[in-house]
């Protein structure tokens, strides 16, 4: 069930970009939550250690997509209910 939610979330990625912009611009979101979300993203790009190396093309990409999806889900969980309702996340 959890895997299915992550896959569905991934297919709705196009909704995530405007959501992320609203998340970081919103006055409803506390600065600590914004900093935490930004820290997740920065750490992922600074330390891109993979569980599965990228030279295994298909599996390496799956690994990266899984981590990115996990980070986006955590950001959605930190968002206020009004943003979640606006973007139907």
PDB file of C-alpha atoms in Angstrom:
ATOM      1  CA  UNK A   1       0.000   0.000   0.000  1.00  0.00           C
ATOM      2  CA  UNK A   2       2.777   2.426   0.903  1.00  0.00           C
ATOM      3  CA  UNK A   3       4.633   1.645  -2.329  1.00  0.00           C
ATOM      4  CA  UNK A   4       1.484   2.345  -4.355  1.00  0.00           C
ATOM      5  CA  UNK A   5       1.072   5.757  -2.674  1.00  0.00           C
ATOM      6  CA  UNK A   6       4.673   6.637  -3.540  1.00  0.00           C
ATOM      7  CA  UNK A   7       4.193   5.617  -7.165  1.00  0.00           C
ATOM      8  CA  UNK A   8       0.969   7.636  -7.412  1.00  0.00           C
ATOM      9  CA  UNK A   9       2.725  10.597  -5.780  1.00  0.00           C
ATOM     10  CA  UNK A  10       5.524  10.325  -8.326  1.00  0.00           C
ATOM     11  CA  UNK A  11       3.091  10.481 -11.247  1.00  0.00           C
ATOM     12  CA  UNK A  12       1.648  13.682  -9.773  1.00  0.00           C
ATOM     13  CA  UNK A  13       5.104  15.278  -9.721  1.00  0.00           C
ATOM     14  CA  UNK A  14       3.967  18.133 -11.959  1.00  0.00           C
ATOM     15  CA  UNK A  15       1.808  19.338  -9.049  1.00  0.00           C
ATOM     16  CA  UNK A  16       4.830  19.294  -6.767  1.00  0.00           C
ATOM     17  CA  UNK A  17       6.696  22.183  -8.388  1.00  0.00           C
ATOM     18  CA  UNK A  18       3.997  24.847  -7.821  1.00  0.00           C
ATOM     19  CA  UNK A  19       3.369  23.307  -4.408  1.00  0.00           C
ATOM     20  CA  UNK A  20       7.034  23.686  -3.455  1.00  0.00           C
ATOM     21  CA  UNK A  21       7.040  27.305  -4.579  1.00  0.00           C
ATOM     22  CA  UNK A  22       3.934  27.999  -2.484  1.00  0.00           C
ATOM     23  CA  UNK A  23       5.420  26.097   0.463  1.00  0.00           C
ATOM     24  CA  UNK A  24       8.533  28.258   0.566  1.00  0.00           C
ATOM     25  CA  UNK A  25       6.634  31.519  -0.068  1.00  0.00           C
ATOM     26  CA  UNK A  26       3.829  30.839   2.412  1.00  0.00           C
ATOM     27  CA  UNK A  27       3.605  32.808   5.602  1.00  0.00           C
ATOM     28  CA  UNK A  28       1.746  29.889   7.219  1.00  0.00           C
ATOM     29  CA  UNK A  29       4.830  27.677   7.126  1.00  0.00           C
ATOM     30  CA  UNK A  30       7.239  28.282   9.972  1.00  0.00           C
ATOM     31  CA  UNK A  31      10.813  29.198   9.136  1.00  0.00           C
ATOM     32  CA  UNK A  32      12.114  26.081  10.876  1.00  0.00           C
ATOM     33  CA  UNK A  33      10.035  23.840   8.598  1.00  0.00           C
ATOM     34  CA  UNK A  34      11.256  25.703   5.527  1.00  0.00           C
ATOM     35  CA  UNK A  35      14.848  25.364   6.722  1.00  0.00           C
ATOM     36  CA  UNK A  36      14.354  21.653   7.420  1.00  0.00           C
ATOM     37  CA  UNK A  37      12.914  21.044   3.960  1.00  0.00           C
ATOM     38  CA  UNK A  38      15.728  22.987   2.349  1.00  0.00           C
ATOM     39  CA  UNK A  39      18.253  21.037   4.405  1.00  0.00           C
ATOM     40  CA  UNK A  40      16.815  17.719   3.128  1.00  0.00           C
ATOM     41  CA  UNK A  41      17.213  18.842  -0.477  1.00  0.00           C
ATOM     42  CA  UNK A  42      20.682  20.330  -0.014  1.00  0.00           C
ATOM     43  CA  UNK A  43      21.976  17.259   1.805  1.00  0.00           C
ATOM     44  CA  UNK A  44      20.710  15.014  -0.959  1.00  0.00           C
ATOM     45  CA  UNK A  45      22.521  17.026  -3.626  1.00  0.00           C
ATOM     46  CA  UNK A  46      25.711  17.496  -1.586  1.00  0.00           C
ATOM     47  CA  UNK A  47      25.970  13.865  -0.518  1.00  0.00           C
ATOM     48  CA  UNK A  48      24.556  11.833  -3.391  1.00  0.00           C
ATOM     49  CA  UNK A  49      25.705   8.485  -2.037  1.00  0.00           C
ATOM     50  CA  UNK A  50      23.588   5.841  -3.582  1.00  0.00           C
ATOM     51  CA  UNK A  51      22.489   2.541  -2.207  1.00  0.00           C
ATOM     52  CA  UNK A  52      22.514   1.329  -5.807  1.00  0.00           C
ATOM     53  CA  UNK A  53      25.202   2.897  -8.061  1.00  0.00           C
ATOM     54  CA  UNK A  54      24.054   4.855 -11.104  1.00  0.00           C
ATOM     55  CA  UNK A  55      26.078   2.757 -13.555  1.00  0.00           C
ATOM     56  CA  UNK A  56      23.337   0.145 -13.101  1.00  0.00           C
ATOM     57  CA  UNK A  57      21.133   2.446 -15.131  1.00  0.00           C
ATOM     58  CA  UNK A  58      17.595   1.299 -14.378  1.00  0.00           C
ATOM     59  CA  UNK A  59      18.147   0.413 -10.723  1.00  0.00           C
ATOM     60  CA  UNK A  60      20.322   3.467 -10.067  1.00  0.00           C
ATOM     61  CA  UNK A  61      17.620   5.788 -11.365  1.00  0.00           C
ATOM     62  CA  UNK A  62      14.980   3.976  -9.288  1.00  0.00           C
ATOM     63  CA  UNK A  63      17.142   4.591  -6.213  1.00  0.00           C
ATOM     64  CA  UNK A  64      17.384   8.334  -6.924  1.00  0.00           C
ATOM     65  CA  UNK A  65      13.670   8.644  -7.659  1.00  0.00           C
ATOM     66  CA  UNK A  66      12.845   6.842  -4.424  1.00  0.00           C
ATOM     67  CA  UNK A  67      14.955   9.226  -2.347  1.00  0.00           C
ATOM     68  CA  UNK A  68      13.505  12.275  -4.113  1.00  0.00           C
ATOM     69  CA  UNK A  69       9.980  10.976  -3.573  1.00  0.00           C
ATOM     70  CA  UNK A  70      10.734  10.398   0.114  1.00  0.00           C
ATOM     71  CA  UNK A  71      11.990  13.982   0.490  1.00  0.00           C
ATOM     72  CA  UNK A  72       8.934  15.416  -1.288  1.00  0.00           C
ATOM     73  CA  UNK A  73       6.599  13.372   0.903  1.00  0.00           C
ATOM     74  CA  UNK A  74       8.272  14.719   4.039  1.00  0.00           C
ATOM     75  CA  UNK A  75       7.826  18.275   2.746  1.00  0.00           C
ATOM     76  CA  UNK A  76       4.139  17.585   2.062  1.00  0.00           C
ATOM     77  CA  UNK A  77       3.753  16.272   5.609  1.00  0.00           C
ATOM     78  CA  UNK A  78       5.263  19.494   6.989  1.00  0.00           C
ATOM     79  CA  UNK A  79       2.907  21.671   4.940  1.00  0.00           C
ATOM     80  CA  UNK A  80      -0.185  23.254   6.470  1.00  0.00           C
ATOM     81  CA  UNK A  81      -3.586  21.764   5.611  1.00  0.00           C
ATOM     82  CA  UNK A  82      -4.524  24.764   3.443  1.00  0.00           C
ATOM     83  CA  UNK A  83      -1.639  24.105   1.039  1.00  0.00           C
ATOM     84  CA  UNK A  84      -2.408  20.394   0.931  1.00  0.00           C
ATOM     85  CA  UNK A  85      -6.037  21.120   0.073  1.00  0.00           C
ATOM     86  CA  UNK A  86      -5.128  23.729  -2.538  1.00  0.00           C
ATOM     87  CA  UNK A  87      -2.905  21.277  -4.417  1.00  0.00           C
ATOM     88  CA  UNK A  88      -4.918  18.173  -3.482  1.00  0.00           C
ATOM     89  CA  UNK A  89      -1.900  16.361  -2.052  1.00  0.00           C
TER      90      UNK A  89
END
